[in-house]
Amino acid sequence: MRRVLPDLTPWRTSKDFRLLWSSGLITNVGSSFALIALPLQAKLLTGSAVAVGALGAAELVPIIVFSLYGGVLADAMDRRKLAVLTEIAFCVVSVVSLVNSLLPHPMLWWLYVAVALGASLQGLQQPATSALLPRLVPPEQLNAAIALGSVQWTVQAVVGPALGGFVVATWGPAVGYAVDLATFVVSVLLLTRLRPVPASGDVDRVSLRHIMAGCRYAFSRSDLVGTYLVDMAAMGLAVPTSLFPFLADDLHAPWALGLLYTAPSVGNLVATAASGLAAKVHRHGRLVVLGFVVYGGALALAGLTGRLWLVLCLLAVAGAGNFVGDLARVTIWLESVPDRLRGRVAGVELLTSAVGPSLGELRGGLVAGQFGVRTALTTGGVAGVAAICLLGLALPGLWRYDSRTVRAQEPAARGPGITG
């Protein structure tokens, strides 16, 4: 069982890892409330699936611009400081969203502005928090820390949507925004207790030259390119979350909105329980492809049934597949990218992983508006599986990726380890 269950060594031995892990858990649980409140409020104000799906489109330009900019910032300045400043900015956005939701006639346009601002701040922050991890634990604990990061994500993904769906559906979007604000405040207090994590490379300022250097490295390796494209294909074609409010109505179970948001996370939780097996895996590229094929296939089947219990089970299977694909994808770039470039590569990774869901939300809303929510779910899943299989065949570098070879060829990729 010790070989199967997650390795808790990083949690026991590193105070900074515990702070980062706890901050991420708390802030992501709160964000789940806001992510449910936003589409539900848009639905209440407009009744339009297209208007709800357009929330995803509002993220596109900010993510494209600020993820690359944030990647350079993460390589140029103290990553802890950048994480704290952006978390404070998130608090401001939550305050305005809360005030808007309490107005007699909430402003629809602010929902799109809030999504755009949130995407901008995510683009600035996530490269820094992602690149922090290898600096907080010794090299031999990195794989265990990555798995525990997935455990954190899974726990919040189960708890957040379950509580958020119930609270927002019962008491309205305003309460969801209030919870989001409170968790951001707690997260800021935790992040300020992290030790400084200064830049380890030669980037002294943000410039186009440094951005291009990161992009050249990121796209020079076919295995990294494969992780970007497979994720974009899966999320851009098959992501279903914007459809959940309408799927709950279609299943004659509006009370089950929280369950629909939670079901994929239950699958994540089951897969997380066996994440200790990840230490035995070396062919992570194959896991990326296979995990996302399971994800798309399960979503396609979910669109073919009108039974709530079966939809929930298939969403759980999709969540498990997504967990496997994401864990392998993150492992590839964290263990093989040099620390001096890790922030910028994280920015590229964020850009591709965020653009996919944004396009998927828009695609889902448009197809559902014309042909119904089940058709949108099924066609997206089938298209996602087909695209992922084609990419697996077209990118043999991803399929052949072996972490043992990478470690032997690039021992400096892990960077300086724990900083004092």
Short mmCIF file of C-alpha atoms in Angstrom, two decimals:
data_model
loop_
_atom_site.label_atom_id
_atom_site.label_comp_id
_atom_site.label_asym_id
_atom_site.label_seq_id
_atom_site.Cartn_x
_atom_site.Cartn_y
_atom_site.Cartn_z
CA MET A 1 0.00 0.00 0.00
CA ARG A 2 2.93 2.36 0.68
CA ARG A 3 3.93 1.93 -2.95
CA VAL A 4 0.43 2.76 -4.17
CA LEU A 5 -0.60 5.62 -1.87
CA PRO A 6 0.88 9.12 -2.29
CA ASP A 7 4.33 9.71 -0.74
CA LEU A 8 3.92 12.31 2.04
CA THR A 9 7.64 13.02 2.51
CA PRO A 10 7.57 16.56 0.99
CA TRP A 11 4.64 17.48 3.26
CA ARG A 12 6.44 16.22 6.38
CA THR A 13 9.86 17.71 5.67
CA SER A 14 9.24 21.09 3.96
CA LYS A 15 7.39 23.91 5.70
CA ASP A 16 7.42 25.96 2.50
CA PHE A 17 5.83 23.12 0.55
CA ARG A 18 3.08 22.86 3.18
CA LEU A 19 2.42 26.60 2.93
CA LEU A 20 2.26 26.55 -0.88
CA TRP A 21 0.11 23.42 -0.88
CA SER A 22 -2.32 24.82 1.71
CA SER A 23 -2.55 28.19 -0.02
CA GLY A 24 -3.38 26.51 -3.31
CA LEU A 25 -6.02 24.31 -1.72
CA ILE A 26 -7.77 27.18 0.05
CA THR A 27 -7.73 29.65 -2.83
CA ASN A 28 -8.83 27.03 -5.37
CA VAL A 29 -11.76 25.92 -3.21
CA GLY A 30 -12.89 29.55 -3.07
CA SER A 31 -12.38 30.00 -6.79
CA SER A 32 -14.70 27.05 -7.40
CA PHE A 33 -17.51 29.10 -5.84
CA ALA A 34 -16.82 32.00 -8.23
CA LEU A 35 -16.45 29.71 -11.26
CA ILE A 36 -19.93 28.34 -10.57
CA ALA A 37 -21.41 31.73 -9.70
CA LEU A 38 -20.25 33.40 -12.94
CA PRO A 39 -21.96 31.08 -15.48
CA LEU A 40 -25.01 30.69 -13.26
CA GLN A 41 -25.38 34.47 -12.94
CA ALA A 42 -24.97 34.85 -16.71
CA LYS A 43 -27.65 32.20 -17.21
CA LEU A 44 -30.00 33.97 -14.79
CA LEU A 45 -29.46 37.31 -16.51
CA THR A 46 -29.74 36.11 -20.13
CA GLY A 47 -31.06 32.53 -20.31
CA SER A 48 -28.69 32.04 -23.25
CA ALA A 49 -26.22 29.17 -23.66
CA VAL A 50 -24.25 31.30 -26.13
CA ALA A 51 -23.89 34.10 -23.58
CA VAL A 52 -22.64 31.61 -20.98
CA GLY A 53 -20.21 30.01 -23.42
CA ALA A 54 -18.88 33.44 -24.36
CA LEU A 55 -17.47 33.74 -20.84
CA GLY A 56 -14.79 31.32 -21.97
CA ALA A 57 -13.97 33.48 -24.98
CA ALA A 58 -13.37 36.45 -22.67
CA GLU A 59 -10.29 34.63 -21.35
CA LEU A 60 -8.54 34.15 -24.66
CA VAL A 61 -6.71 37.43 -25.27
CA PRO A 62 -5.69 38.01 -21.62
CA ILE A 63 -4.28 34.50 -21.34
CA ILE A 64 -2.33 34.84 -24.58
CA VAL A 65 -0.81 38.15 -23.51
CA PHE A 66 -0.24 37.75 -19.80
CA SER A 67 0.88 34.12 -19.59
CA LEU A 68 3.98 34.87 -21.66
CA TYR A 69 4.58 38.09 -19.73
CA GLY A 70 4.06 36.30 -16.42
CA GLY A 71 6.49 33.57 -17.46
CA VAL A 72 9.30 36.09 -17.89
CA LEU A 73 8.38 37.78 -14.60
CA ALA A 74 8.66 34.40 -12.86
CA ASP A 75 12.23 34.06 -14.17
CA ALA A 76 13.15 37.68 -13.45
CA MET A 77 11.88 38.34 -9.89
CA ASP A 78 11.16 36.70 -6.57
CA ARG A 79 8.43 34.16 -7.34
CA ARG A 80 6.93 34.41 -3.86
CA LYS A 81 6.52 38.18 -4.18
CA LEU A 82 4.83 37.82 -7.56
CA ALA A 83 2.42 35.22 -6.15
CA VAL A 84 1.47 37.47 -3.22
CA LEU A 85 0.90 40.60 -5.35
CA THR A 86 -1.35 38.80 -7.83
CA GLU A 87 -3.31 37.14 -5.01
CA ILE A 88 -4.05 40.60 -3.59
CA ALA A 89 -5.26 41.71 -7.03
CA PHE A 90 -7.59 38.68 -7.11
CA CYS A 91 -9.10 39.99 -3.87
CA VAL A 92 -9.96 43.29 -5.56
CA VAL A 93 -11.73 41.54 -8.45
CA SER A 94 -13.74 39.45 -5.97
CA VAL A 95 -14.82 42.58 -4.09
CA VAL A 96 -16.15 44.22 -7.25
CA SER A 97 -17.93 41.00 -8.31
CA LEU A 98 -19.57 40.80 -4.91
CA VAL A 99 -20.74 44.42 -5.06
CA ASN A 100 -22.08 43.96 -8.61
CA SER A 101 -24.06 40.86 -7.61
CA LEU A 102 -25.76 42.82 -4.82
CA LEU A 103 -27.03 45.53 -7.17
CA PRO A 104 -30.77 45.58 -7.98
CA HIS A 105 -29.81 45.02 -11.63
CA PRO A 106 -26.36 43.39 -11.84
CA MET A 107 -24.27 44.47 -14.83
CA LEU A 108 -23.78 41.64 -17.33
CA TRP A 109 -20.72 43.26 -18.88
CA TRP A 110 -18.85 43.06 -15.57
CA LEU A 111 -19.02 39.25 -15.69
CA TYR A 112 -16.96 39.28 -18.88
CA VAL A 113 -14.57 41.89 -17.46
CA ALA A 114 -14.15 39.80 -14.28
CA VAL A 115 -13.34 36.71 -16.34
CA ALA A 116 -10.82 38.68 -18.42
CA LEU A 117 -9.17 40.18 -15.32
CA GLY A 118 -9.06 36.78 -13.64
CA ALA A 119 -7.40 35.28 -16.73
CA SER A 120 -4.86 38.12 -16.79
CA LEU A 121 -3.96 37.59 -13.13
CA GLN A 122 -3.80 33.84 -13.61
CA GLY A 123 -1.40 34.41 -16.49
CA LEU A 124 0.82 36.51 -14.25
CA GLN A 125 0.66 34.23 -11.21
CA GLN A 126 0.54 30.62 -12.33
CA PRO A 127 3.99 30.46 -14.00
CA ALA A 128 5.50 31.66 -10.71
CA THR A 129 3.59 29.23 -8.47
CA SER A 130 4.21 26.34 -10.88
CA ALA A 131 7.94 27.09 -11.08
CA LEU A 132 8.17 27.41 -7.28
CA LEU A 133 7.76 23.70 -6.63
CA PRO A 134 11.21 22.41 -7.69
CA ARG A 135 12.81 25.16 -5.57
CA LEU A 136 10.99 24.11 -2.38
CA VAL A 137 11.82 20.39 -2.28
CA PRO A 138 15.03 18.43 -2.96
CA PRO A 139 15.34 16.70 -6.36
CA GLU A 140 14.62 13.23 -5.00
CA GLN A 141 11.24 14.43 -3.66
CA LEU A 142 10.07 16.21 -6.81
CA ASN A 143 7.92 13.39 -8.19
CA ALA A 144 6.25 12.94 -4.80
CA ALA A 145 5.64 16.70 -4.58
CA ILE A 146 4.06 16.71 -8.05
CA ALA A 147 1.76 13.86 -7.01
CA LEU A 148 0.81 15.70 -3.81
CA GLY A 149 0.08 18.77 -5.92
CA SER A 150 -2.35 16.62 -7.86
CA VAL A 151 -3.84 15.42 -4.57
CA GLN A 152 -4.38 19.06 -3.57
CA TRP A 153 -6.02 19.85 -6.88
CA THR A 154 -8.27 16.81 -6.59
CA VAL A 155 -9.36 17.56 -3.03
CA GLN A 156 -10.30 21.13 -3.90
CA ALA A 157 -11.97 19.94 -7.10
CA VAL A 158 -14.19 17.61 -5.07
CA VAL A 159 -14.92 19.93 -2.16
CA GLY A 160 -15.13 23.21 -4.07
CA PRO A 161 -17.74 22.32 -6.72
CA ALA A 162 -19.82 20.27 -4.27
CA LEU A 163 -20.04 23.09 -1.73
CA GLY A 164 -20.03 25.82 -4.36
CA GLY A 165 -22.81 24.26 -6.42
CA PHE A 166 -25.01 23.82 -3.35
CA VAL A 167 -24.28 27.26 -1.85
CA VAL A 168 -24.59 29.24 -5.10
CA ALA A 169 -27.74 27.38 -6.22
CA THR A 170 -29.32 27.87 -2.78
CA TRP A 171 -28.27 31.39 -1.78
CA GLY A 172 -27.22 32.96 -5.07
CA PRO A 173 -24.00 34.19 -6.73
CA ALA A 174 -23.32 36.89 -4.11
CA VAL A 175 -22.55 34.31 -1.43
CA GLY A 176 -20.24 32.52 -3.86
CA TYR A 177 -18.25 35.69 -4.48
CA ALA A 178 -18.07 36.37 -0.72
CA VAL A 179 -16.58 32.93 -0.06
CA ASP A 180 -14.12 33.46 -2.91
CA LEU A 181 -12.97 36.73 -1.35
CA ALA A 182 -12.49 35.20 2.10
CA THR A 183 -10.31 32.38 0.75
CA PHE A 184 -8.12 34.81 -1.18
CA VAL A 185 -7.44 36.73 2.04
CA VAL A 186 -6.37 33.53 3.85
CA SER A 187 -4.20 32.52 0.89
CA VAL A 188 -2.37 35.86 0.95
CA LEU A 189 -1.54 35.38 4.64
CA LEU A 190 -0.09 31.92 3.92
CA LEU A 191 1.98 32.99 0.91
CA THR A 192 3.60 35.84 2.84
CA ARG A 193 5.13 33.22 5.16
CA LEU A 194 7.04 31.54 2.31
CA ARG A 195 10.79 32.09 2.19
CA PRO A 196 12.04 34.32 -0.66
CA VAL A 197 12.61 32.48 -3.94
CA PRO A 198 14.79 34.83 -6.06
CA ALA A 199 15.47 34.35 -9.75
CA SER A 200 18.21 31.83 -10.56
CA GLY A 201 18.94 32.88 -14.14
CA ASP A 202 20.19 35.92 -16.02
CA VAL A 203 16.82 37.55 -16.71
CA ASP A 204 16.89 41.00 -15.12
CA ARG A 205 13.85 42.54 -16.81
CA VAL A 206 10.89 41.67 -19.01
CA SER A 207 11.73 41.98 -22.69
CA LEU A 208 10.65 40.49 -25.99
CA ARG A 209 14.07 38.85 -26.32
CA HIS A 210 13.58 36.89 -23.10
CA ILE A 211 10.03 35.95 -24.07
CA MET A 212 11.22 34.64 -27.43
CA ALA A 213 14.06 32.69 -25.78
CA GLY A 214 11.51 30.86 -23.64
CA CYS A 215 9.22 30.20 -26.60
CA ARG A 216 12.10 28.89 -28.74
CA TYR A 217 13.04 26.40 -26.06
CA ALA A 218 9.44 25.36 -25.42
CA PHE A 219 8.76 24.67 -29.09
CA SER A 220 12.17 23.15 -29.86
CA ARG A 221 11.24 19.88 -28.16
CA SER A 222 8.64 17.68 -29.79
CA ASP A 223 7.73 16.03 -26.49
CA LEU A 224 6.83 19.40 -24.94
CA VAL A 225 4.94 20.44 -28.07
CA GLY A 226 3.02 17.19 -27.87
CA THR A 227 1.88 17.88 -24.31
CA TYR A 228 0.59 21.31 -25.39
CA LEU A 229 -1.29 20.08 -28.46
CA VAL A 230 -2.87 17.02 -26.85
CA ASP A 231 -4.14 19.12 -23.96
CA MET A 232 -5.48 21.79 -26.32
CA ALA A 233 -7.24 19.16 -28.42
CA ALA A 234 -8.87 17.53 -25.40
CA MET A 235 -9.96 20.76 -23.75
CA GLY A 236 -10.79 22.73 -26.91
CA LEU A 237 -13.08 20.02 -28.25
CA ALA A 238 -14.39 18.12 -25.24
CA VAL A 239 -14.48 20.41 -22.20
CA PRO A 240 -18.07 20.37 -20.85
CA THR A 241 -18.24 22.66 -17.81
CA SER A 242 -20.08 25.57 -19.44
CA LEU A 243 -22.84 23.11 -20.36
CA PHE A 244 -23.49 21.86 -16.84
CA PRO A 245 -26.27 24.34 -15.91
CA PHE A 246 -28.11 23.34 -19.11
CA LEU A 247 -27.28 19.64 -18.72
CA ALA A 248 -28.85 19.70 -15.25
CA ASP A 249 -32.06 21.12 -16.77
CA ASP A 250 -31.98 18.58 -19.61
CA LEU A 251 -31.74 15.76 -17.06
CA HIS A 252 -34.69 17.30 -15.14
CA ALA A 253 -32.40 17.64 -12.11
CA PRO A 254 -31.44 21.28 -11.54
CA TRP A 255 -30.72 20.30 -7.91
CA ALA A 256 -27.84 18.13 -9.22
CA LEU A 257 -25.77 21.04 -10.58
CA GLY A 258 -23.20 20.65 -7.81
CA LEU A 259 -23.02 16.89 -8.44
CA LEU A 260 -22.24 17.47 -12.12
CA TYR A 261 -19.38 19.79 -11.19
CA THR A 262 -18.16 17.34 -8.54
CA ALA A 263 -18.35 14.06 -10.50
CA PRO A 264 -15.14 14.57 -12.55
CA SER A 265 -13.32 15.38 -9.31
CA VAL A 266 -14.51 12.13 -7.74
CA GLY A 267 -12.79 10.33 -10.60
CA ASN A 268 -9.71 12.44 -9.95
CA LEU A 269 -9.85 11.44 -6.29
CA VAL A 270 -9.92 7.72 -7.12
CA ALA A 271 -6.96 8.13 -9.47
CA THR A 272 -5.15 10.25 -6.88
CA ALA A 273 -5.44 7.50 -4.28
CA ALA A 274 -3.15 5.39 -6.47
CA SER A 275 -0.80 8.22 -7.43
CA GLY A 276 2.08 6.51 -5.62
CA LEU A 277 2.30 4.26 -8.68
CA ALA A 278 3.45 7.31 -10.67
CA ALA A 279 6.95 6.82 -9.23
CA LYS A 280 7.12 3.54 -11.17
CA VAL A 281 6.17 5.13 -14.50
CA HIS A 282 8.81 6.43 -16.89
CA ARG A 283 6.89 6.67 -20.18
CA HIS A 284 4.92 9.78 -19.28
CA GLY A 285 4.21 10.74 -22.90
CA ARG A 286 2.11 7.64 -23.37
CA LEU A 287 0.14 8.45 -20.23
CA VAL A 288 -0.62 11.91 -21.62
CA VAL A 289 -2.19 10.41 -24.75
CA LEU A 290 -4.02 7.55 -23.08
CA GLY A 291 -5.33 9.65 -20.20
CA PHE A 292 -6.92 12.22 -22.46
CA VAL A 293 -8.36 9.55 -24.78
CA VAL A 294 -10.23 8.15 -21.76
CA TYR A 295 -11.34 11.69 -20.90
CA GLY A 296 -12.85 12.40 -24.33
CA GLY A 297 -14.36 8.97 -24.74
CA ALA A 298 -16.19 9.11 -21.42
CA LEU A 299 -17.62 12.54 -22.22
CA ALA A 300 -18.84 11.31 -25.60
CA LEU A 301 -20.71 8.45 -23.90
CA ALA A 302 -22.13 10.82 -21.28
CA GLY A 303 -23.86 12.78 -24.02
CA LEU A 304 -25.65 9.65 -25.24
CA THR A 305 -27.55 8.92 -22.04
CA GLY A 306 -30.33 10.71 -20.24
CA ARG A 307 -29.85 8.94 -16.90
CA LEU A 308 -28.35 11.13 -14.23
CA TRP A 309 -26.50 8.35 -12.37
CA LEU A 310 -24.84 7.12 -15.56
CA VAL A 311 -23.85 10.65 -16.59
CA LEU A 312 -22.25 11.16 -13.17
CA CYS A 313 -20.34 7.87 -13.45
CA LEU A 314 -19.04 8.74 -16.91
CA LEU A 315 -18.02 12.22 -15.77
CA ALA A 316 -16.07 10.53 -12.97
CA VAL A 317 -14.29 8.31 -15.50
CA ALA A 318 -13.49 11.41 -17.55
CA GLY A 319 -12.06 13.05 -14.43
CA ALA A 320 -9.79 10.07 -13.79
CA GLY A 321 -8.50 10.21 -17.35
CA ASN A 322 -7.90 13.93 -17.08
CA PHE A 323 -5.96 13.41 -13.84
CA VAL A 324 -3.66 10.83 -15.43
CA GLY A 325 -3.01 12.97 -18.51
CA ASP A 326 -2.39 16.12 -16.51
CA LEU A 327 -0.10 14.45 -13.96
CA ALA A 328 2.06 13.03 -16.74
CA ARG A 329 2.07 16.34 -18.63
CA VAL A 330 3.20 18.36 -15.63
CA THR A 331 5.85 15.78 -14.74
CA ILE A 332 7.40 16.03 -18.20
CA TRP A 333 8.03 19.74 -18.09
CA LEU A 334 8.86 20.07 -14.38
CA GLU A 335 11.52 17.35 -14.44
CA SER A 336 13.11 18.24 -17.78
CA VAL A 337 13.07 22.06 -18.11
CA PRO A 338 16.06 24.02 -16.69
CA ASP A 339 15.17 26.24 -13.73
CA ARG A 340 16.34 29.41 -15.48
CA LEU A 341 13.68 28.79 -18.17
CA ARG A 342 11.04 27.15 -16.04
CA GLY A 343 8.91 30.27 -15.53
CA ARG A 344 8.76 31.05 -19.24
CA VAL A 345 7.99 27.45 -20.19
CA ALA A 346 5.31 27.46 -17.50
CA GLY A 347 3.90 30.57 -19.19
CA VAL A 348 3.73 28.77 -22.53
CA GLU A 349 2.18 25.74 -20.83
CA LEU A 350 -0.41 27.96 -19.14
CA LEU A 351 -1.22 29.68 -22.42
CA THR A 352 -1.91 26.40 -24.21
CA SER A 353 -3.74 24.79 -21.28
CA ALA A 354 -5.94 27.87 -20.84
CA VAL A 355 -6.69 28.53 -24.49
CA GLY A 356 -8.09 25.02 -24.89
CA PRO A 357 -10.82 25.31 -22.23
CA SER A 358 -11.69 28.83 -23.41
CA LEU A 359 -12.27 27.55 -26.93
CA GLY A 360 -14.07 24.52 -25.53
CA GLU A 361 -16.50 26.65 -23.52
CA LEU A 362 -17.27 28.74 -26.60
CA ARG A 363 -17.63 25.68 -28.85
CA GLY A 364 -19.87 23.95 -26.33
CA GLY A 365 -22.13 26.97 -25.96
CA LEU A 366 -22.49 27.47 -29.72
CA VAL A 367 -23.21 23.81 -30.48
CA ALA A 368 -25.60 23.49 -27.53
CA GLY A 369 -27.45 26.61 -28.64
CA GLN A 370 -28.05 25.11 -32.09
CA PHE A 371 -28.35 21.36 -31.51
CA GLY A 372 -28.80 20.76 -27.79
CA VAL A 373 -26.55 20.08 -24.85
CA ARG A 374 -26.23 16.32 -25.36
CA THR A 375 -25.18 16.73 -28.98
CA ALA A 376 -22.56 19.27 -27.91
CA LEU A 377 -21.19 16.84 -25.33
CA THR A 378 -21.06 13.81 -27.64
CA THR A 379 -19.62 15.51 -30.72
CA GLY A 380 -16.97 17.24 -28.62
CA GLY A 381 -15.88 13.99 -26.99
CA VAL A 382 -15.67 12.10 -30.30
CA ALA A 383 -13.75 14.92 -31.98
CA GLY A 384 -11.39 15.13 -29.01
CA VAL A 385 -10.56 11.41 -29.11
CA ALA A 386 -9.94 11.52 -32.86
CA ALA A 387 -7.65 14.54 -32.59
CA ILE A 388 -5.66 13.07 -29.68
CA CYS A 389 -5.10 9.78 -31.50
CA LEU A 390 -3.89 11.60 -34.60
CA LEU A 391 -1.51 13.71 -32.53
CA GLY A 392 -0.15 10.61 -30.80
CA LEU A 393 0.68 9.15 -34.21
CA ALA A 394 2.10 12.40 -35.60
CA LEU A 395 4.33 13.15 -32.58
CA PRO A 396 6.48 10.07 -31.93
CA GLY A 397 8.74 12.14 -29.64
CA LEU A 398 5.92 12.38 -27.14
CA TRP A 399 5.09 8.69 -27.34
CA ARG A 400 8.78 7.73 -26.85
CA TYR A 401 9.41 10.12 -23.92
CA ASP A 402 11.32 8.33 -21.15
CA SER A 403 12.11 10.18 -17.92
CA ARG A 404 15.15 7.96 -17.25
CA THR A 405 16.78 9.16 -20.47
CA VAL A 406 15.87 12.78 -19.76
CA ARG A 407 17.40 12.68 -16.27
CA ALA A 408 20.61 11.24 -17.66
CA GLN A 409 20.86 13.85 -20.42
CA GLU A 410 19.72 16.94 -18.49
CA PRO A 411 20.73 16.59 -14.82
CA ALA A 412 20.70 20.39 -14.46
CA ALA A 413 17.03 20.62 -15.33
CA ARG A 414 15.96 20.39 -11.71
CA GLY A 415 17.80 23.57 -10.83
CA PRO A 416 19.39 24.43 -7.50
CA GLY A 417 16.86 22.57 -5.36
CA ILE A 418 15.98 24.02 -1.97
CA THR A 419 16.83 27.67 -1.54
CA GLY A 420 18.04 29.00 1.78
#
